Amino acid sequence: MNTYRYILFSLLLSLGLFSSCFDDKGNYDYKEIGEAVIKAIPGVTDNGDKLVCLENDVIRLTPEVEFKAGTSASDYEFIWFRYPKNPAGQSGHYEQADTLAMTQNLEYKVINTPREYWLVYKVRNKVTGALTEQKFEFIISAISGWMVLDENASGKADIQVIRDKDIVDGGDGRIVKDYFSFNNEGKKMENARFMAICPFSSRANLYVYSDAGAYILDMSTYKEKADSYTDLFSSTVTLDQINPQAEHYDIYGGNVEVLVNNYKIYTVAYRMMGQTQFVAASGVDDYTAAPAIAPIRINGSANSAALFDTKNNRFITVGTWGSITAPVSTGGAFNTGAIDPALKFVCMGEGKDGETCMVMRKEDSGEPYLFRASFVETDPVALTSDNLNGLKDMGVSKYYAFGTRGNFMFYATDSKVYTWRYGSESASEFMTVGEGEKIVQIKMYTNVSDATFNGKILFVATQKGNEGKVYKVVFNEMSGVAESSPVEYTGFNIIKDMYYR
């Protein structure tokens, strides 16, 4: 549908036909002069006077309008127009309003990029000129939500986006399918591994890392950029060295982006003038980095992230200028610079108050341990070292996530997820997946700008043959106890990774 510049509105306004005495009277009793009453606009007035849509959506609105007795819709004129909340231009030359339709109901295909508008619906009596209107927020939202990277049986990968209502403004639970190929002329990705995002202004990228390096996308449009994986580095990375394993960026650690490639640490310290590419991190030479990064999201922290050196069984931290150190704790539950060599790394992640949590197992028996440490300050603090062998099914657990607002962890077997509060004697069952399904990943929803649900939702990915499913469970952020039944999202292929965008 064509969009018309709203010249008519400006003309009528200048003639005084839309005078201010008719403003803001949508539900008042002015029917004696022929004014209609807009009783409701389903999908808008029942949603806090807000309409949120996506690019290429078709909007259909059918207002409930009560006309003056003895009149009908044919006795009225209708107009839908919008104007930007933050119009471009200068004083006297700002963007003008756009007319979307001059009909009682609205049907409009969104062809614009993400932006926030005001949308106004006006109804005018042709004879008396009596006017009523309803104004509401009209938001064309970027495609954000819980991203799922999946691939079909042929190894062709794409991105699906779950528009969950708890994590997306205006989310309605729909799944935006194949959003990478939609924005890249049908192209699919191959040998995809995992996703990551760097929102820094000079290099705002959505990465899909693969066996061959990475697909580098514009994080707003999902369109593939011309850059190659090797372009991300300041020095030459030969083909035999291409092996992306983990990546993280966070503003709290001084705008440092960290990448583990082929068991080595690379960083971009954006606060350093002119540094815009990954450089080999300096400060520690003899190490083998595990393929995991635990962010430290604390304002004023001395470090931006923690990693683990599997060669020397010690922690490594990334400072706010991109350099790395191998800190040694004095006292505490263990030595962060020398952990028992009989223990082997399993996984690590972010915990409460910037803690770093790591699961290890004894090489000979598989006996599991949890190490917790704080690297927020320059001097590390070794908090606890717990033997988890007595927890139910911990010996066959495969996937882990750590509470970021409470002292607990989740661990998952092939079919069950458990919650364990630190220091307690036993774990409790959190959820069981469907028959024949196998858990392939669990991830915490982390969004520091969301005060309500940050660290309060667990997403669980499962596989049954080539069919993937995602469960979403809201839990108590202090205890890890589920507060609602799982919500299921289906229709995925083989799930490779999940990530919030």
Short mmCIF file of C-alpha atoms in Angstrom, two decimals:
data_model
loop_
_atom_site.label_atom_id
_atom_site.label_comp_id
_atom_site.label_asym_id
_atom_site.label_seq_id
_atom_site.Cartn_x
_atom_site.Cartn_y
_atom_site.Cartn_z
CA MET A 1 0.00 0.00 0.00
CA ASN A 2 1.34 3.41 -0.89
CA THR A 3 2.20 5.92 1.82
CA TYR A 4 0.95 9.45 1.14
CA ARG A 5 2.53 12.57 2.54
CA TYR A 6 -0.01 14.09 4.88
CA ILE A 7 -0.50 17.40 3.11
CA LEU A 8 -4.28 17.34 3.62
CA PHE A 9 -3.84 17.38 7.38
CA SER A 10 -1.61 20.47 7.26
CA LEU A 11 -4.08 22.23 4.94
CA LEU A 12 -7.09 21.53 7.16
CA LEU A 13 -5.10 22.56 10.22
CA SER A 14 -4.18 25.88 8.60
CA LEU A 15 -7.84 26.49 7.73
CA GLY A 16 -8.85 25.91 11.32
CA LEU A 17 -11.06 22.96 10.51
CA PHE A 18 -9.20 20.75 12.99
CA SER A 19 -9.32 23.27 15.83
CA SER A 20 -7.86 22.59 19.25
CA CYS A 21 -11.28 22.48 20.90
CA PHE A 22 -11.69 18.97 19.49
CA ASP A 23 -8.41 17.61 20.88
CA ASP A 24 -8.37 14.74 23.37
CA LYS A 25 -12.08 13.97 23.44
CA GLY A 26 -12.01 10.36 22.34
CA ASN A 27 -14.33 9.02 25.01
CA TYR A 28 -16.25 12.09 26.16
CA ASP A 29 -19.93 12.78 25.42
CA TYR A 30 -19.85 15.22 22.53
CA LYS A 31 -22.32 13.32 20.38
CA GLU A 32 -24.77 16.23 20.40
CA ILE A 33 -22.56 17.90 17.79
CA GLY A 34 -22.09 14.71 15.85
CA GLU A 35 -18.80 13.57 17.28
CA ALA A 36 -18.10 9.86 17.09
CA VAL A 37 -16.70 7.96 20.06
CA ILE A 38 -13.66 5.72 19.55
CA LYS A 39 -14.42 3.10 22.17
CA ALA A 40 -11.40 0.88 21.53
CA ILE A 41 -8.81 -0.17 18.99
CA PRO A 42 -8.21 -3.88 19.65
CA GLY A 43 -4.50 -4.66 19.73
CA VAL A 44 -3.71 -1.08 20.77
CA THR A 45 -5.90 0.18 23.60
CA ASP A 46 -5.65 -3.22 25.29
CA ASN A 47 -1.86 -3.06 24.98
CA GLY A 48 -1.16 0.17 26.85
CA ASP A 49 -1.92 2.35 23.80
CA LYS A 50 1.04 0.86 21.97
CA LEU A 51 1.42 -1.02 18.67
CA VAL A 52 4.69 -2.86 18.09
CA CYS A 53 5.40 -4.48 14.74
CA LEU A 54 8.29 -5.69 12.61
CA GLU A 55 9.54 -4.80 9.15
CA ASN A 56 7.33 -6.35 6.46
CA ASP A 57 4.47 -6.98 8.90
CA VAL A 58 0.96 -6.27 7.63
CA ILE A 59 -0.96 -4.25 10.21
CA ARG A 60 -4.73 -4.71 10.42
CA LEU A 61 -6.64 -2.55 12.90
CA THR A 62 -10.43 -2.48 13.25
CA PRO A 63 -11.48 0.28 15.67
CA GLU A 64 -14.71 0.04 17.63
CA VAL A 65 -16.43 3.35 16.83
CA GLU A 66 -19.81 4.52 18.11
CA PHE A 67 -21.48 7.02 15.79
CA LYS A 68 -24.11 9.63 16.61
CA ALA A 69 -27.65 8.24 16.55
CA GLY A 70 -29.06 8.41 13.05
CA THR A 71 -25.64 8.44 11.40
CA SER A 72 -23.40 5.74 9.97
CA ALA A 73 -19.82 5.37 8.84
CA SER A 74 -20.68 6.96 5.51
CA ASP A 75 -21.36 10.25 7.33
CA TYR A 76 -17.78 10.46 8.57
CA GLU A 77 -14.27 10.88 7.19
CA PHE A 78 -11.38 8.82 8.54
CA ILE A 79 -7.64 9.28 8.49
CA TRP A 80 -4.64 7.43 9.93
CA PHE A 81 -1.38 9.38 10.04
CA ARG A 82 1.92 9.02 11.83
CA TYR A 83 4.83 11.26 12.72
CA PRO A 84 8.28 10.41 14.15
CA LYS A 85 8.86 10.75 17.87
CA ASN A 86 12.23 12.28 17.04
CA PRO A 87 11.82 13.94 13.64
CA ALA A 88 14.87 14.69 11.53
CA GLY A 89 15.60 18.17 10.30
CA GLN A 90 15.92 21.64 11.78
CA SER A 91 13.50 24.15 13.22
CA GLY A 92 10.83 24.95 10.65
CA HIS A 93 11.96 22.12 8.38
CA TYR A 94 11.26 18.97 10.36
CA GLU A 95 9.92 15.79 8.82
CA GLN A 96 6.21 15.97 8.13
CA ALA A 97 3.54 13.47 9.05
CA ASP A 98 2.67 10.60 6.70
CA THR A 99 -0.83 9.41 5.86
CA LEU A 100 -1.16 5.64 6.04
CA ALA A 101 -4.84 5.40 5.08
CA MET A 102 -8.10 7.36 4.77
CA THR A 103 -10.40 4.48 5.66
CA GLN A 104 -12.32 3.43 8.75
CA ASN A 105 -10.06 0.41 9.29
CA LEU A 106 -6.33 0.23 8.73
CA GLU A 107 -4.48 -2.30 6.60
CA TYR A 108 -0.87 -1.32 6.03
CA LYS A 109 2.32 -3.17 5.15
CA VAL A 110 5.35 -1.90 7.05
CA ILE A 111 8.09 -1.00 4.60
CA ASN A 112 10.21 1.18 6.88
CA THR A 113 13.23 0.33 8.98
CA PRO A 114 12.99 0.24 12.79
CA ARG A 115 11.85 3.54 14.28
CA GLU A 116 9.44 4.95 16.85
CA TYR A 117 6.40 7.00 15.80
CA TRP A 118 3.14 8.38 17.08
CA LEU A 119 0.14 7.08 15.14
CA VAL A 120 -3.11 9.08 15.17
CA TYR A 121 -6.57 7.91 14.14
CA LYS A 122 -9.11 10.67 13.44
CA VAL A 123 -12.83 10.49 12.76
CA ARG A 124 -14.62 13.64 11.48
CA ASN A 125 -18.32 14.29 10.93
CA LYS A 126 -18.70 15.51 7.32
CA VAL A 127 -21.55 17.88 8.19
CA THR A 128 -20.69 19.37 11.57
CA GLY A 129 -16.93 19.00 11.40
CA ALA A 130 -16.97 17.39 14.86
CA LEU A 131 -13.72 15.54 15.35
CA THR A 132 -12.45 12.80 17.66
CA GLU A 133 -9.09 11.10 17.68
CA GLN A 134 -6.96 8.40 19.32
CA LYS A 135 -3.19 8.77 19.55
CA PHE A 136 -0.86 5.88 20.41
CA GLU A 137 2.72 4.69 20.12
CA PHE A 138 3.63 3.00 16.85
CA ILE A 139 6.97 1.19 17.09
CA ILE A 140 8.65 -0.55 14.19
CA SER A 141 10.89 -2.84 16.15
CA ALA A 142 14.24 -4.26 15.17
CA ILE A 143 14.26 -8.05 15.05
CA SER A 144 15.33 -8.78 18.59
CA GLY A 145 14.65 -11.69 20.87
CA TRP A 146 16.08 -15.11 21.66
CA MET A 147 18.13 -16.13 18.63
CA VAL A 148 18.42 -19.79 17.73
CA LEU A 149 21.15 -20.91 15.35
CA ASP A 150 20.09 -24.17 13.70
CA GLU A 151 21.05 -26.22 10.68
CA ASN A 152 19.20 -28.71 8.52
CA ALA A 153 20.25 -32.27 7.77
CA SER A 154 22.37 -30.98 4.87
CA GLY A 155 24.41 -28.75 7.18
CA LYS A 156 22.84 -25.48 6.00
CA ALA A 157 22.36 -23.08 8.89
CA ASP A 158 20.11 -20.09 9.57
CA ILE A 159 18.94 -17.87 12.42
CA GLN A 160 15.48 -18.10 13.95
CA VAL A 161 14.34 -15.40 16.41
CA ILE A 162 11.87 -16.09 19.22
CA ARG A 163 9.87 -12.94 20.00
CA ASP A 164 9.09 -13.97 23.56
CA LYS A 165 6.79 -11.57 25.42
CA ASP A 166 8.95 -11.45 28.55
CA ILE A 167 12.17 -10.40 26.83
CA VAL A 168 10.93 -8.35 23.83
CA ASP A 169 8.88 -5.17 24.00
CA GLY A 170 5.73 -6.05 22.08
CA GLY A 171 6.75 -9.70 21.81
CA ASP A 172 3.89 -11.99 20.84
CA GLY A 173 5.61 -15.38 20.96
CA ARG A 174 6.06 -15.70 17.23
CA ILE A 175 9.21 -17.18 15.72
CA VAL A 176 10.76 -15.12 12.92
CA LYS A 177 12.02 -17.84 10.62
CA ASP A 178 15.24 -17.99 8.58
CA TYR A 179 16.11 -14.36 9.21
CA PHE A 180 19.66 -14.64 7.91
CA SER A 181 18.65 -16.02 4.51
CA PHE A 182 15.72 -13.58 4.33
CA ASN A 183 18.18 -10.67 4.49
CA ASN A 184 20.88 -12.25 2.34
CA GLU A 185 19.08 -13.28 -0.86
CA GLY A 186 18.38 -16.81 0.30
CA LYS A 187 21.94 -17.64 1.29
CA LYS A 188 22.51 -20.20 4.04
CA MET A 189 25.51 -20.60 6.35
CA GLU A 190 27.70 -23.69 6.52
CA ASN A 191 29.49 -25.43 9.40
CA ALA A 192 28.16 -22.90 11.93
CA ARG A 193 29.36 -23.20 15.54
CA PHE A 194 28.15 -20.38 17.78
CA MET A 195 26.97 -16.76 17.87
CA ALA A 196 28.27 -13.59 19.53
CA ILE A 197 27.71 -9.84 19.36
CA CYS A 198 29.97 -6.82 19.57
CA PRO A 199 27.81 -3.66 19.77
CA PHE A 200 30.72 -1.21 19.91
CA SER A 201 29.93 1.74 17.65
CA SER A 202 32.93 1.46 15.33
CA ARG A 203 32.37 -2.25 14.75
CA ALA A 204 28.78 -3.25 15.56
CA ASN A 205 28.77 -6.88 14.47
CA LEU A 206 26.69 -9.99 14.92
CA TYR A 207 29.03 -12.94 14.49
CA VAL A 208 28.15 -16.47 13.50
CA TYR A 209 31.40 -18.32 13.99
CA SER A 210 32.04 -21.37 11.82
CA ASP A 211 34.67 -23.94 10.96
CA ALA A 212 35.97 -21.58 8.29
CA GLY A 213 36.04 -18.49 10.53
CA ALA A 214 32.94 -16.37 10.79
CA TYR A 215 29.97 -14.86 9.04
CA ILE A 216 30.08 -11.19 10.01
CA LEU A 217 26.66 -9.53 9.98
CA ASP A 218 25.36 -6.04 10.54
CA MET A 219 23.77 -6.43 13.99
CA SER A 220 20.78 -4.25 13.01
CA THR A 221 19.93 -5.66 9.59
CA TYR A 222 21.47 -9.16 9.74
CA LYS A 223 22.99 -8.49 6.32
CA GLU A 224 26.37 -10.06 5.73
CA LYS A 225 29.29 -7.66 5.57
CA ALA A 226 32.15 -7.91 3.09
CA ASP A 227 34.68 -8.42 5.88
CA SER A 228 36.31 -11.82 6.27
CA TYR A 229 37.33 -13.56 9.49
CA THR A 230 41.00 -12.75 8.94
CA ASP A 231 40.09 -9.05 8.55
CA LEU A 232 39.18 -9.07 12.24
CA PHE A 233 42.84 -9.54 13.18
CA SER A 234 45.69 -7.04 13.09
CA SER A 235 48.15 -9.76 12.07
CA THR A 236 47.88 -12.59 9.59
CA VAL A 237 45.94 -15.63 10.75
CA THR A 238 46.74 -18.55 8.48
CA LEU A 239 44.10 -21.07 7.44
CA ASP A 240 45.49 -23.77 9.70
CA GLN A 241 45.07 -21.40 12.66
CA ILE A 242 41.39 -20.59 12.04
CA ASN A 243 39.54 -22.17 14.92
CA PRO A 244 37.10 -19.79 16.69
CA GLN A 245 36.04 -21.20 20.06
CA ALA A 246 34.54 -18.44 22.21
CA GLU A 247 33.91 -14.68 22.04
CA HIS A 248 32.58 -12.00 24.37
CA TYR A 249 32.26 -8.23 24.56
CA ASP A 250 31.03 -6.16 27.46
CA ILE A 251 30.97 -2.47 28.25
CA TYR A 252 31.69 -2.93 31.95
CA GLY A 253 35.23 -4.15 31.40
CA GLY A 254 36.46 -1.06 29.56
CA ASN A 255 34.97 -1.95 26.16
CA VAL A 256 37.18 -4.97 25.62
CA GLU A 257 36.28 -7.65 23.09
CA VAL A 258 37.78 -11.08 23.79
CA LEU A 259 38.13 -13.99 21.37
CA VAL A 260 39.54 -17.47 21.88
CA ASN A 261 40.90 -18.77 18.58
CA ASN A 262 42.82 -22.01 18.36
CA TYR A 263 43.33 -22.02 22.18
CA LYS A 264 44.91 -18.54 22.19
CA ILE A 265 43.44 -15.28 23.51
CA TYR A 266 42.93 -12.24 21.29
CA THR A 267 41.54 -8.89 22.42
CA VAL A 268 40.41 -5.53 21.09
CA ALA A 269 40.75 -2.77 23.69
CA TYR A 270 38.57 -0.12 22.12
CA ARG A 271 39.65 2.44 24.71
CA MET A 272 43.15 2.35 23.19
CA MET A 273 43.39 4.91 20.42
CA GLY A 274 43.45 3.30 16.99
CA GLN A 275 42.88 -0.29 18.14
CA THR A 276 40.03 -1.76 16.10
CA GLN A 277 41.23 -5.32 15.39
CA PHE A 278 42.06 -8.37 17.45
CA VAL A 279 45.64 -8.56 18.67
CA ALA A 280 47.30 -11.47 20.44
CA ALA A 281 46.86 -10.76 24.14
CA SER A 282 50.15 -10.05 25.92
CA GLY A 283 51.19 -10.67 29.50
CA VAL A 284 51.15 -14.50 29.68
CA ASP A 285 53.06 -16.56 27.14
CA ASP A 286 52.89 -20.23 28.10
CA TYR A 287 49.19 -21.18 28.14
CA THR A 288 46.43 -23.10 26.37
CA ALA A 289 43.09 -21.32 26.69
CA ALA A 290 39.97 -23.40 27.27
CA PRO A 291 37.19 -22.64 24.74
CA ALA A 292 35.13 -20.55 27.18
CA ILE A 293 34.95 -16.97 28.50
CA ALA A 294 33.36 -15.86 31.78
CA PRO A 295 32.46 -12.16 31.62
CA ILE A 296 32.89 -9.91 34.67
CA ARG A 297 30.02 -7.43 34.38
CA ILE A 298 30.75 -5.16 37.31
CA ASN A 299 31.24 -1.40 36.97
CA GLY A 300 34.75 -0.44 37.98
CA SER A 301 36.06 -4.01 37.83
CA ALA A 302 39.79 -4.45 37.37
CA ASN A 303 39.10 -7.15 34.78
CA SER A 304 36.67 -7.66 31.91
CA ALA A 305 36.69 -11.45 31.73
CA ALA A 306 38.17 -14.66 33.13
CA LEU A 307 39.42 -17.69 31.21
CA PHE A 308 41.18 -20.93 32.09
CA ASP A 309 44.60 -22.21 31.10
CA THR A 310 44.27 -25.99 30.64
CA LYS A 311 48.02 -26.46 30.20
CA ASN A 312 48.90 -25.12 33.65
CA ASN A 313 45.51 -25.53 35.37
CA ARG A 314 45.20 -21.88 36.33
CA PHE A 315 42.88 -18.95 35.74
CA ILE A 316 43.74 -16.15 33.34
CA THR A 317 42.14 -12.73 33.50
CA VAL A 318 41.73 -10.07 30.81
CA GLY A 319 42.31 -6.54 32.08
CA THR A 320 40.43 -3.46 30.98
CA TRP A 321 43.26 -2.59 28.55
CA GLY A 322 43.29 -6.03 26.92
CA SER A 323 46.37 -7.51 28.56
CA ILE A 324 46.22 -10.87 30.34
CA THR A 325 47.55 -12.08 33.67
CA ALA A 326 47.60 -15.34 35.62
CA PRO A 327 46.62 -14.16 39.11
CA VAL A 328 47.63 -16.14 42.18
CA SER A 329 45.38 -15.99 45.23
CA THR A 330 46.82 -15.80 48.72
CA GLY A 331 44.71 -17.89 51.05
CA GLY A 332 41.10 -18.70 50.33
CA ALA A 333 39.55 -22.00 49.29
CA PHE A 334 42.18 -22.82 46.65
CA ASN A 335 45.01 -21.31 44.65
CA THR A 336 43.67 -19.67 41.49
CA GLY A 337 47.13 -20.01 39.93
CA ALA A 338 47.65 -23.72 40.59
CA ILE A 339 44.66 -26.06 40.65
CA ASP A 340 45.15 -29.80 41.16
CA PRO A 341 46.45 -31.17 37.79
CA ALA A 342 44.33 -34.29 38.28
CA LEU A 343 41.26 -32.12 37.60
CA LYS A 344 40.26 -31.35 34.03
CA PHE A 345 38.28 -28.38 32.77
CA VAL A 346 34.62 -28.92 31.84
CA CYS A 347 33.00 -25.48 31.61
CA MET A 348 32.96 -22.00 33.11
CA GLY A 349 30.61 -19.04 33.24
CA GLU A 350 29.46 -15.90 34.97
CA GLY A 351 28.01 -16.07 38.47
CA LYS A 352 26.49 -13.66 40.98
CA ASP A 353 28.21 -10.30 41.57
CA GLY A 354 30.77 -10.94 38.85
CA GLU A 355 31.94 -14.27 40.26
CA THR A 356 33.58 -16.78 37.94
CA CYS A 357 32.22 -20.33 38.25
CA MET A 358 33.97 -23.40 36.83
CA VAL A 359 33.12 -27.09 36.73
CA MET A 360 36.00 -29.59 36.63
CA ARG A 361 36.23 -33.39 36.82
CA LYS A 362 38.89 -35.80 38.02
CA GLU A 363 40.46 -37.36 34.98
CA ASP A 364 40.42 -40.92 36.33
CA SER A 365 37.04 -41.10 38.11
CA GLY A 366 35.01 -38.28 36.58
CA GLU A 367 34.27 -36.94 40.07
CA PRO A 368 32.85 -33.39 39.61
CA TYR A 369 33.94 -30.20 41.40
CA LEU A 370 32.74 -26.60 41.37
CA PHE A 371 35.26 -23.76 41.81
CA ARG A 372 34.07 -20.20 42.47
CA ALA A 373 36.36 -17.18 42.45
CA SER A 374 36.12 -13.41 42.23
CA PHE A 375 38.39 -11.50 39.87
CA VAL A 376 36.58 -8.18 40.24
CA GLU A 377 39.58 -6.69 42.08
CA THR A 378 43.21 -6.93 41.06
CA ASP A 379 43.88 -9.49 43.79
CA PRO A 380 41.76 -12.61 43.22
CA VAL A 381 39.58 -14.17 45.91
CA ALA A 382 39.17 -17.96 45.88
CA LEU A 383 35.66 -18.39 47.29
CA THR A 384 34.75 -22.09 47.35
CA SER A 385 35.81 -25.48 46.06
CA ASP A 386 32.97 -28.00 46.31
CA ASN A 387 32.90 -31.72 45.61
CA LEU A 388 29.59 -32.31 43.80
CA ASN A 389 29.77 -36.07 43.59
CA GLY A 390 26.88 -36.55 46.03
CA LEU A 391 24.35 -34.55 43.97
CA LYS A 392 21.76 -36.57 42.09
CA ASP A 393 22.79 -37.32 38.49
CA MET A 394 25.71 -34.87 38.72
CA GLY A 395 28.03 -37.62 37.58
CA VAL A 396 26.25 -37.83 34.20
CA SER A 397 25.62 -34.09 33.82
CA LYS A 398 26.71 -32.40 30.60
CA TYR A 399 25.50 -28.79 30.58
CA TYR A 400 25.68 -26.01 33.17
CA ALA A 401 24.47 -22.48 33.88
CA PHE A 402 25.12 -20.34 36.94
CA GLY A 403 22.83 -17.96 38.80
CA THR A 404 23.73 -14.32 38.19
CA ARG A 405 21.37 -12.97 40.87
CA GLY A 406 21.39 -15.84 43.36
CA ASN A 407 23.80 -18.43 44.77
CA PHE A 408 22.84 -21.50 42.78
CA MET A 409 23.60 -23.37 39.58
CA PHE A 410 21.69 -25.44 37.02
CA TYR A 411 23.05 -28.68 35.64
CA ALA A 412 21.51 -30.90 32.99
CA THR A 413 21.69 -34.53 31.97
CA ASP A 414 20.29 -35.80 28.67
CA SER A 415 16.72 -35.47 29.90
CA LYS A 416 16.58 -33.53 33.20
CA VAL A 417 17.64 -30.16 34.58
CA TYR A 418 18.48 -29.78 38.28
CA THR A 419 18.98 -26.79 40.58
CA TRP A 420 21.60 -26.80 43.31
CA ARG A 421 21.90 -24.04 45.90
CA TYR A 422 25.53 -23.57 46.87
CA GLY A 423 26.35 -25.31 50.13
CA SER A 424 23.15 -27.35 50.33
CA GLU A 425 23.24 -31.13 50.67
CA SER A 426 21.08 -32.02 47.67
CA ALA A 427 19.82 -30.73 44.34
CA SER A 428 16.18 -30.42 43.27
CA GLU A 429 14.68 -31.36 39.94
CA PHE A 430 13.94 -28.26 37.87
CA MET A 431 12.35 -29.77 34.76
CA THR A 432 12.16 -32.88 32.58
CA VAL A 433 12.03 -32.66 28.80
CA GLY A 434 9.69 -34.60 26.52
CA GLU A 435 9.99 -38.28 25.79
CA GLY A 436 12.67 -39.08 23.23
CA GLU A 437 14.19 -35.59 23.45
CA LYS A 438 17.82 -35.00 24.35
CA ILE A 439 19.09 -31.80 25.94
CA VAL A 440 21.82 -30.17 23.83
CA GLN A 441 22.24 -26.79 25.56
CA ILE A 442 21.04 -24.70 28.51
CA LYS A 443 21.53 -20.94 28.68
CA MET A 444 20.64 -18.15 31.04
CA TYR A 445 18.88 -15.07 29.70
CA THR A 446 21.29 -12.22 30.43
CA ASN A 447 20.33 -8.64 29.65
CA VAL A 448 21.58 -6.12 32.19
CA SER A 449 19.17 -3.46 30.90
CA ASP A 450 16.19 -5.66 31.80
CA ALA A 451 15.72 -5.23 35.55
CA THR A 452 12.75 -7.63 35.61
CA PHE A 453 13.88 -10.77 33.80
CA ASN A 454 17.67 -10.49 33.63
CA GLY A 455 19.06 -13.67 35.19
CA LYS A 456 15.55 -14.98 35.76
CA ILE A 457 14.88 -17.11 32.66
CA LEU A 458 16.52 -20.37 31.60
CA PHE A 459 16.32 -21.53 27.99
CA VAL A 460 16.76 -25.26 27.34
CA ALA A 461 17.38 -26.59 23.82
CA THR A 462 16.55 -30.21 22.96
CA GLN A 463 16.86 -32.48 19.98
CA LYS A 464 14.77 -35.42 18.79
CA GLY A 465 16.28 -36.66 15.58
CA ASN A 466 16.53 -33.60 13.35
CA GLU A 467 13.76 -31.77 15.21
CA GLY A 468 14.77 -29.09 17.68
CA LYS A 469 12.78 -27.55 20.49
CA VAL A 470 13.40 -24.68 22.94
CA TYR A 471 11.91 -24.54 26.43
CA LYS A 472 11.68 -21.28 28.36
CA VAL A 473 11.32 -21.41 32.15
CA VAL A 474 10.94 -18.41 34.47
CA PHE A 475 12.47 -19.03 37.89
CA ASN A 476 13.02 -17.24 41.18
CA GLU A 477 16.25 -15.33 40.69
CA MET A 478 17.37 -15.87 44.30
CA SER A 479 16.67 -19.58 44.69
CA GLY A 480 16.54 -21.01 41.16
CA VAL A 481 13.11 -22.55 41.81
CA ALA A 482 10.79 -22.56 38.79
CA GLU A 483 7.91 -20.09 39.03
CA SER A 484 5.95 -21.31 36.02
CA SER A 485 5.57 -24.28 33.71
CA PRO A 486 7.90 -24.39 30.72
CA VAL A 487 6.85 -22.59 27.55
CA GLU A 488 7.69 -24.61 24.45
CA TYR A 489 8.90 -23.25 21.10
CA THR A 490 9.04 -25.79 18.29
CA GLY A 491 9.85 -26.03 14.59
CA PHE A 492 13.64 -25.83 14.74
CA ASN A 493 16.20 -27.97 12.97
CA ILE A 494 19.42 -29.17 14.63
CA ILE A 495 20.17 -26.51 17.25
CA LYS A 496 23.77 -25.31 17.35
CA ASP A 497 23.54 -22.31 19.68
CA MET A 498 21.23 -19.81 21.39
CA TYR A 499 21.91 -16.14 22.14
CA TYR A 500 19.99 -13.02 23.19
CA ARG A 501 19.85 -10.13 20.77
#
